[in-house]
Structures are given as C-alpha cells and as structure tokens.
mmCIF file of C-alpha atoms in Angstrom:
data_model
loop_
_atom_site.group_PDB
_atom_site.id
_atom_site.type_symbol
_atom_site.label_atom_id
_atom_site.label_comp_id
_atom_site.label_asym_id
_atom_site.label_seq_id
_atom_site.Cartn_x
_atom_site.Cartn_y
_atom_site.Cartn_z
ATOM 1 C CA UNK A 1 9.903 37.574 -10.850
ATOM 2 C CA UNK A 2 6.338 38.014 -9.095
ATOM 3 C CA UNK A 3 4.279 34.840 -8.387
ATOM 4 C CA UNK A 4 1.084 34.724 -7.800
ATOM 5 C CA UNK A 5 -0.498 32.944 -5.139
ATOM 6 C CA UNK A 6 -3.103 30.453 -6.663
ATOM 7 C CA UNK A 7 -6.045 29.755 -3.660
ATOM 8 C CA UNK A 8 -6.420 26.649 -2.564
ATOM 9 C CA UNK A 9 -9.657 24.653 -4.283
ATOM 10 C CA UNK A 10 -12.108 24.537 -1.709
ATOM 11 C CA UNK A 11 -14.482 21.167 -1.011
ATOM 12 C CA UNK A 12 -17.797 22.232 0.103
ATOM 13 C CA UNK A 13 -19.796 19.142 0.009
ATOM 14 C CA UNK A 14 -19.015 15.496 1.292
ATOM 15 C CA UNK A 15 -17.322 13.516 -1.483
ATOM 16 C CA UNK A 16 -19.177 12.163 -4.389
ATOM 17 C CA UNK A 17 -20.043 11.765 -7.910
ATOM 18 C CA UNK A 18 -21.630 15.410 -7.898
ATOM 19 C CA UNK A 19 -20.135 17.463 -5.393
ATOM 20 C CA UNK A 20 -19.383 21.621 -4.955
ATOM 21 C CA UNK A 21 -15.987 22.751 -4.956
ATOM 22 C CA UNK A 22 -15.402 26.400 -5.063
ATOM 23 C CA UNK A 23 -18.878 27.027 -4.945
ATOM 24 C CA UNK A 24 -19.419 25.179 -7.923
ATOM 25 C CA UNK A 25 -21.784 21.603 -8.679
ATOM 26 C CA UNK A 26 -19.159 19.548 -10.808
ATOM 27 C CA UNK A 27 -18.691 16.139 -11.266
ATOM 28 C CA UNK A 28 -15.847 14.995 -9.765
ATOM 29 C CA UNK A 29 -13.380 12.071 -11.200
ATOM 30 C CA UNK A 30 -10.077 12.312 -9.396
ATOM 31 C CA UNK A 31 -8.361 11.851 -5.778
ATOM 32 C CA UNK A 32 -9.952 9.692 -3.962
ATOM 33 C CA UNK A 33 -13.611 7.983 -2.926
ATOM 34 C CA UNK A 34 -13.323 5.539 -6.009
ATOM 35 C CA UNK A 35 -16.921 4.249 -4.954
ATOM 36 C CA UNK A 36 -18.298 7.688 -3.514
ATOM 37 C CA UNK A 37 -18.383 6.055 -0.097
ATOM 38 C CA UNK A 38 -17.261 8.921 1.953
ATOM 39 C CA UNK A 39 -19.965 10.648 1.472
ATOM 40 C CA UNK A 40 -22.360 8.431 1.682
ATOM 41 C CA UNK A 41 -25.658 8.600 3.995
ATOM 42 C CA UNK A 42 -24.904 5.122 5.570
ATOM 43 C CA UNK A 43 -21.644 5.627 5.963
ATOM 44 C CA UNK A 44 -21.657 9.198 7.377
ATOM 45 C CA UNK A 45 -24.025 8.005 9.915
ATOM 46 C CA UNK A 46 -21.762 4.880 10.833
ATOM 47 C CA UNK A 47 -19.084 7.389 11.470
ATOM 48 C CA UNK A 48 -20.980 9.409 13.625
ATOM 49 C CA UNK A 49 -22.663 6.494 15.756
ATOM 50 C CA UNK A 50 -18.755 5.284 16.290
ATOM 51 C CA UNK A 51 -17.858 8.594 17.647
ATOM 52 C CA UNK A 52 -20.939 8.790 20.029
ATOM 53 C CA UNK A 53 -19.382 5.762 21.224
ATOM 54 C CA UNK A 54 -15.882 6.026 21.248
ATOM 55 C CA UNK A 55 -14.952 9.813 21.112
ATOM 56 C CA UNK A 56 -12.528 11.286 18.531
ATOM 57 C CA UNK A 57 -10.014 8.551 18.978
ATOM 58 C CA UNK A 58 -7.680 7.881 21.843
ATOM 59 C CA UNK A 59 -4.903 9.406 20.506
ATOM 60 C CA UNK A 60 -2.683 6.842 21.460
ATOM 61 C CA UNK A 61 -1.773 2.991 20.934
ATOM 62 C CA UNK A 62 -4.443 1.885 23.505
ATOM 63 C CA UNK A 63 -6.309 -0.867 22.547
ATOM 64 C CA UNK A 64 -9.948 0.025 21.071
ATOM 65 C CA UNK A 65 -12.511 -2.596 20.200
ATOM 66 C CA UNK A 66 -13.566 -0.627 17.231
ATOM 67 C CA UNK A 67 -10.063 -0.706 15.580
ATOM 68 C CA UNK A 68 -10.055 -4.776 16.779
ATOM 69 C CA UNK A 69 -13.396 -4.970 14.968
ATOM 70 C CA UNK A 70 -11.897 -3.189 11.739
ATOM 71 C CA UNK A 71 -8.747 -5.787 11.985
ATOM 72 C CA UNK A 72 -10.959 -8.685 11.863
ATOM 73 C CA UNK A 73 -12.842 -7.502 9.213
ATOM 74 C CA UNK A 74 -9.801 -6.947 7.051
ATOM 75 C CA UNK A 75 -8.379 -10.536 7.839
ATOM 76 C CA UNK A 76 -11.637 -12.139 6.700
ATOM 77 C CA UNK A 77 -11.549 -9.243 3.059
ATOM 78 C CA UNK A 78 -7.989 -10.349 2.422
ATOM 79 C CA UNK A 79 -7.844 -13.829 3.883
ATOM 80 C CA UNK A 80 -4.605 -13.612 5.459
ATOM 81 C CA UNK A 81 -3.396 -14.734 9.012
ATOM 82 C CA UNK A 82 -2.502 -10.951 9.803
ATOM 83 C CA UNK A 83 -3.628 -7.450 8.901
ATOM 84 C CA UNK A 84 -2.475 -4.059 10.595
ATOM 85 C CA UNK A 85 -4.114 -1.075 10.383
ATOM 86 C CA UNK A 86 -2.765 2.601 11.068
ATOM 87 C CA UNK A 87 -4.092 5.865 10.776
ATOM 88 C CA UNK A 88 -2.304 7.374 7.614
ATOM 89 C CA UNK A 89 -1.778 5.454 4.204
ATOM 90 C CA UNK A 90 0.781 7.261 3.619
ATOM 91 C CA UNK A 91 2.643 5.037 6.783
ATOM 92 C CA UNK A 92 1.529 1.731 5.836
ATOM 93 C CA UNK A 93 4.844 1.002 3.586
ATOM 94 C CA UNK A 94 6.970 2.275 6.236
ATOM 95 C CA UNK A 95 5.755 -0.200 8.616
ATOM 96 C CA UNK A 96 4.832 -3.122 6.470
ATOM 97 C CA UNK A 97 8.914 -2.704 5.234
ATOM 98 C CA UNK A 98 9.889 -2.039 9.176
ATOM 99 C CA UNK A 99 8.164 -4.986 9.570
ATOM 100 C CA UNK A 100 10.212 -7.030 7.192
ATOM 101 C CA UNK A 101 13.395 -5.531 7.607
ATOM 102 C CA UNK A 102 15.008 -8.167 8.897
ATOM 103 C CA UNK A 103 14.332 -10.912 6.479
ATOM 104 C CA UNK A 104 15.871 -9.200 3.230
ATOM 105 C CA UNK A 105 19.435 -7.373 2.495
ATOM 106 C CA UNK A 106 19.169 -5.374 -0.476
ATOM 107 C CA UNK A 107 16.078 -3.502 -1.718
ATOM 108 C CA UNK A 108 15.199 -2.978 -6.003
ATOM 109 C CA UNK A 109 12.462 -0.609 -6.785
ATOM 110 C CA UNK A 110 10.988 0.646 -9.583
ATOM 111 C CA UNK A 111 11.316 3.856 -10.974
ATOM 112 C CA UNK A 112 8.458 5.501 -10.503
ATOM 113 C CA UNK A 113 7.311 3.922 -7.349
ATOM 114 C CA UNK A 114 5.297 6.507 -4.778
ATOM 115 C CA UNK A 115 7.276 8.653 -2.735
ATOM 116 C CA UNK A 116 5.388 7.303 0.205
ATOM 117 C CA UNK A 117 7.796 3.836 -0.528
ATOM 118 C CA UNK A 118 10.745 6.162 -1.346
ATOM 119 C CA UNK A 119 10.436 8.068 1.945
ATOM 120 C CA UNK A 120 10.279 4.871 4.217
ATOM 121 C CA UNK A 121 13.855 3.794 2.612
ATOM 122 C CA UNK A 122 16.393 5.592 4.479
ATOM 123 C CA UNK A 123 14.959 4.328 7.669
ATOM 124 C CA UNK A 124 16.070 0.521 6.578
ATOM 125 C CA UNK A 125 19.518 1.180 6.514
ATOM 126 C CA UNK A 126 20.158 -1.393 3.558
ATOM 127 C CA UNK A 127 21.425 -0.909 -0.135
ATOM 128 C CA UNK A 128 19.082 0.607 -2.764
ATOM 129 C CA UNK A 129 19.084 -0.244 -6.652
ATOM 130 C CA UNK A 130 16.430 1.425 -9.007
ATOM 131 C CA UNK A 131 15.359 -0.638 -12.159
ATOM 132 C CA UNK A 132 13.744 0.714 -15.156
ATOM 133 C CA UNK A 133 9.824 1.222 -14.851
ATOM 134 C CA UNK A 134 7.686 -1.733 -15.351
ATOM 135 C CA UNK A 135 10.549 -3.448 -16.819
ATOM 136 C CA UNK A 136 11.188 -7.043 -15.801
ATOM 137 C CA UNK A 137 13.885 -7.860 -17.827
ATOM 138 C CA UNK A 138 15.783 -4.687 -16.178
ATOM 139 C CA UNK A 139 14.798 -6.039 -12.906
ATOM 140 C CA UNK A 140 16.700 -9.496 -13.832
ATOM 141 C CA UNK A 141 19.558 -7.763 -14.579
ATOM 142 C CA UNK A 142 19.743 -5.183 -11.659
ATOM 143 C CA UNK A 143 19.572 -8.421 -9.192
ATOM 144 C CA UNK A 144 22.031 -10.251 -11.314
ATOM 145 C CA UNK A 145 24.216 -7.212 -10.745
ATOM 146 C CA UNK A 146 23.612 -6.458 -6.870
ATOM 147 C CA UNK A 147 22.534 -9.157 -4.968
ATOM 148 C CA UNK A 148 25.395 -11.629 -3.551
ATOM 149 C CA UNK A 149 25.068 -15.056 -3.160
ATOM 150 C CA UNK A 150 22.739 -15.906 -0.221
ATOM 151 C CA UNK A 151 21.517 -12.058 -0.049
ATOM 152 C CA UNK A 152 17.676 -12.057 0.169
ATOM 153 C CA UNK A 153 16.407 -9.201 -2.285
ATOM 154 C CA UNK A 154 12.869 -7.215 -1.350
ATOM 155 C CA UNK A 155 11.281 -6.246 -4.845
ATOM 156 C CA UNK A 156 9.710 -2.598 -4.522
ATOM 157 C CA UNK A 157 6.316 -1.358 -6.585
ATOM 158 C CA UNK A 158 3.356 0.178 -6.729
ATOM 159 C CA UNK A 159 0.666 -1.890 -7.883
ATOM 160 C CA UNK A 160 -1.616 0.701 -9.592
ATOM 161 C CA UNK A 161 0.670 3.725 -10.912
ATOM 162 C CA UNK A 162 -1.446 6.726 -9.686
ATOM 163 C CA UNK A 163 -0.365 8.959 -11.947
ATOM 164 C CA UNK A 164 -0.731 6.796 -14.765
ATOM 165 C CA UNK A 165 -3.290 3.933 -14.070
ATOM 166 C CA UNK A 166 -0.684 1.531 -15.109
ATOM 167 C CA UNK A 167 -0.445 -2.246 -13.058
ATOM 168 C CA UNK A 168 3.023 -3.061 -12.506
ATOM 169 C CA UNK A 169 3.907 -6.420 -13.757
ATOM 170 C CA UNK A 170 3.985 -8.588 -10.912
ATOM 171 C CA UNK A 171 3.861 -11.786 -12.074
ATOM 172 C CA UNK A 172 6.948 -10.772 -14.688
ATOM 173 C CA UNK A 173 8.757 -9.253 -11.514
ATOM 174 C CA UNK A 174 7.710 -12.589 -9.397
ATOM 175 C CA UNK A 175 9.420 -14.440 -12.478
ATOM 176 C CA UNK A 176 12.241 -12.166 -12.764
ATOM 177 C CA UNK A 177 12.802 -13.034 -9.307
ATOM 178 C CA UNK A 178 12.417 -16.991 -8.950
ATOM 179 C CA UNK A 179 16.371 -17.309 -8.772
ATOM 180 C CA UNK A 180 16.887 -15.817 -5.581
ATOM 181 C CA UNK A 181 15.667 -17.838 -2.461
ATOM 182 C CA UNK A 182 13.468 -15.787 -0.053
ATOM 183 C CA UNK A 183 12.931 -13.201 -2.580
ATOM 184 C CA UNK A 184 10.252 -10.460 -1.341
ATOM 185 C CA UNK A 185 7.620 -8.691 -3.284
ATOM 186 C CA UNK A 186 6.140 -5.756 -1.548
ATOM 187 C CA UNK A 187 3.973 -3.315 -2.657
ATOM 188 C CA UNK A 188 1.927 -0.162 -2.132
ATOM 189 C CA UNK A 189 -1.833 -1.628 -3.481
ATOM 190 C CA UNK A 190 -3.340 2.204 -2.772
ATOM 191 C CA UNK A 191 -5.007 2.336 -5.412
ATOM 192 C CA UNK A 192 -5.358 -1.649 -5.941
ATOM 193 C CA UNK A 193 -7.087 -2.691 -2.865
ATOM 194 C CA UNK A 194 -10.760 -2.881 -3.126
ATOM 195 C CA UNK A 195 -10.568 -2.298 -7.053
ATOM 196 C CA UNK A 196 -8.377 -5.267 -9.007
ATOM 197 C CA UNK A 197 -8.715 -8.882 -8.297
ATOM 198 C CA UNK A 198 -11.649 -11.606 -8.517
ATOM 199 C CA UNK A 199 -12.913 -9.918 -4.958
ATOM 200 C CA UNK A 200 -11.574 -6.714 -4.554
ATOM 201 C CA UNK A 201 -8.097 -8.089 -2.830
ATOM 202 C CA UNK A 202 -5.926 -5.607 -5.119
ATOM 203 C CA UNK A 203 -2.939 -6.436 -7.443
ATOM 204 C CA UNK A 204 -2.044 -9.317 -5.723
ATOM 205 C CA UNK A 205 -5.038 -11.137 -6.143
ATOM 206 C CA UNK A 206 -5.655 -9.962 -9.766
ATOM 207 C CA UNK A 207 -1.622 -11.291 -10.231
ATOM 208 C CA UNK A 208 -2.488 -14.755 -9.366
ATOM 209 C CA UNK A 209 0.190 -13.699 -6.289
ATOM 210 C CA UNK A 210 -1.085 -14.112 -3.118
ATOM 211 C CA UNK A 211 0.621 -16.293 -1.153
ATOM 212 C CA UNK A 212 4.045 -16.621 1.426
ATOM 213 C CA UNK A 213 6.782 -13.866 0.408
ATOM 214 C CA UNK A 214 4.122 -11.518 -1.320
ATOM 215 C CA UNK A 215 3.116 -8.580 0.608
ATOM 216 C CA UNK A 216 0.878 -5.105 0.442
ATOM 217 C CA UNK A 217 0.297 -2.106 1.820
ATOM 218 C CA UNK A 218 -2.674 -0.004 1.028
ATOM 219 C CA UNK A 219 -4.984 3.205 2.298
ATOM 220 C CA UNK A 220 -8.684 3.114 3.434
ATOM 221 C CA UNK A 221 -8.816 5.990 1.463
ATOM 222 C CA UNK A 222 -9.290 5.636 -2.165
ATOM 223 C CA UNK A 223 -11.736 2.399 -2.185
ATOM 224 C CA UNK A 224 -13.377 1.781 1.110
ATOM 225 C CA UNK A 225 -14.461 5.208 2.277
ATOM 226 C CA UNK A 226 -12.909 5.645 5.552
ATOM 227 C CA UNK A 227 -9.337 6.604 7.029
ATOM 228 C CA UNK A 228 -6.265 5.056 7.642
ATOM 229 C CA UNK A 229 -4.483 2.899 6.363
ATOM 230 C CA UNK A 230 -3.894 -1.143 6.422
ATOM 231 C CA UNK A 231 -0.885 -3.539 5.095
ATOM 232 C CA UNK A 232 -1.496 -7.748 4.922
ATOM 233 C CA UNK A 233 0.655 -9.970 5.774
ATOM 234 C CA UNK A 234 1.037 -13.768 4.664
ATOM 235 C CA UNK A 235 3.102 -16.419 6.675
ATOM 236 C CA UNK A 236 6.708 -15.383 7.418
ATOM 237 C CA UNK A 237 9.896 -16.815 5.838
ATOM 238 C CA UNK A 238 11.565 -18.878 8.525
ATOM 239 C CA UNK A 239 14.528 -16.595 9.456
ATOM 240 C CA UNK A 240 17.943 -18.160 8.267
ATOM 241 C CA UNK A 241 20.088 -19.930 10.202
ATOM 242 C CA UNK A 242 23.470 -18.491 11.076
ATOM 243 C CA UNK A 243 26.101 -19.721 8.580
ATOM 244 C CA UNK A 244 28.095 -23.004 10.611
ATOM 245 C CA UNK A 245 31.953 -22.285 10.550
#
C-alpha cells in the first residue's frame, strides 16, 4: 500500500484569535494560547527586551535573575511556599513526581491520564495500578486491592482532559482516598492553570484542594503565553520514621 505524505500545516503569523496558517486568515480555536497572549504586542516586546538583556538563555542550570523573577512571581499566583519552573511542560510531571518519589510506594492513575505522566513512570521504579477513568469508586477499590498496610499511595490525573475538556474528580478521588495516611494527589493542571479556580490557580483551587499532600504540575504554554513549564509545591509530609523492632 502507497501512503501519502500529508505536509505539515504551516503557522505564518504569531498566535491569536485570527491568525494565517497555510497561507490562509482563519480563526483559530485549538492547541494552545487560551488567552491569545503569545502573540500579543506587549508581550512580544517583553520577550524581546528580556533577550536584549539576557541573550537566548544560558543553556545551562546557572542561576539567572530573570528565571528568579519568574519563580517569585509564580509563588505569589499560586500562593505556595515553593514553585519550580523548567523549560518544557512536557517535564514538569517528571520532576514534580522525582521530586516526591520518596514519600509514596505505589502509584494509581487514571486511565486516560497524558502520556507526559505515563512517560515519567518507569523512571520511579515503584508499582503501577490503572483505575477506570474519572471513576472514584474504581479508585477505592484499586487501593483497597494494592496498597498494604502502611504503604503511602500517590493518586495520578490530569486535571483538565485535553482531549475531552473533562475535570477529573478530585475532590471524589481526595475522598476515595481519606483512608490511607499520607495519601498523594498529583496532577498535570496543563490545561487547568490559569483557567479553573476563583483566581486562575487551576483544578486545585476550583476543587476546594489546595493544601499539604495536593500537588500540580502545569505548562506556561496553554494560559500564560510564554514557555516552559512550572509545578507547585505545598508543605512536605514529614518523612516516616523507620519502623522500631
């Protein structure tokens, strides 16, 4: 069988409500730029007075006031103790779960959670149970089935499904979970961040959620008209003691 080779649609115009792609004008609903910030004037010209300044990036983990700046910032959006940022939102699960990885033992994730979740995984090393999308009663009973007593389960999600719109149901799952002492909820807030909640603060927020053992990871992307990628973090869970003998 012969298959054609479909070009590639080509974006000729910064991103926006009305924008040309393949030397088109069309409106333009999907992928990313939920408030047409990317290409806006202000925002274009911010980017280019930060590169005047600092260059194309450093290209490596040196410090950079700009990036210390955009920390701050975020702290003060989410009100949280801690945020990270990164370059890629694709990343930020991997390192918000790297992050964690030591203060759960056995991960549950829902079925149709991003791959960008899915591939961070197999870099945990710990055992991985799938529960039936946007199900909390499923969730119950895949914990009651695989986590051991004392076992400290991390609940997986996305908070906005991108391919369907649909919010997970994190206050269910939060319930679902009450049982199990140090229980985590983490989740990728992508498309969340900067859209749900009283302020913009994402699922979490718009849950009633926020708090200690409730985390996110989310882009710069989709909402906020820049790059990168950030995760928040609330106060850690003490680490447990070792069992006495």
């Amino acid at each position: 069988m012969i298959r054609t080779m479909v070009a590639p649609i080509k974006m000729e115009s910064p991103l926006g409500a009305r924008m040309f792609i393949g030397g088109r004008e069309v409106d333009y609903y999907c992928g990313t730029s939920y408030f047409c910030l990317h290409g806006h004037p202000e925002v274009i010209e911010a980017a280019c007075d930060a590169t005047r300044q600092y260059g194309m990036g450093p290209g490596t983990l040196a410090h950079m006031q700009v990036y210390a700046d955009l920390q701050e910032r975020l702290r003060d959006w989410f009100g949280t103790e801690e945020v990270v940022y990164m370059i890629s939102g694709y990343t930020s699960p991997m390192v918000l779960l790297q992050g964690l990885r030591d203060d759960f033992d056995v991960i549950l994730i829902d079925s149709a959670t991003h791959y960008s979740t899915r591939d961070a995984i197999p870099t945990l090393g710990k055992p991985i149970h799938e529960f039936r999308h946007a199900d909390p009663e499923d969730l119950a009973a895949q914990l009651s089935l695989h986590v051991k007593a004392g076992e400290r389960p991390a609940v997986l999600t996305d908070g906005v499904f991108p391919s369907s719109g649909k919010l997970a149901p994190l206050a269910d799952y939060r319930q679902a979970m009450a049982a199990y002492e140090g229980a985590l909820l983490c989740i990728d807030d992508s498309h969340g961040v900067g859209v749900l909640g009283e302020t913009g603060r994402g699922s979490l927020q718009h849950a009633g959620l926020e708090g200690e053992g409730n985390f996110l990871a989310g882009t710069m992307s989709k909402a906020f008209g820049a790059l990168g990628a950030s995760f928040r973090a609330t106060q850690r869970l003490p680490k447990r003691l070792p069992a006495t003998q």
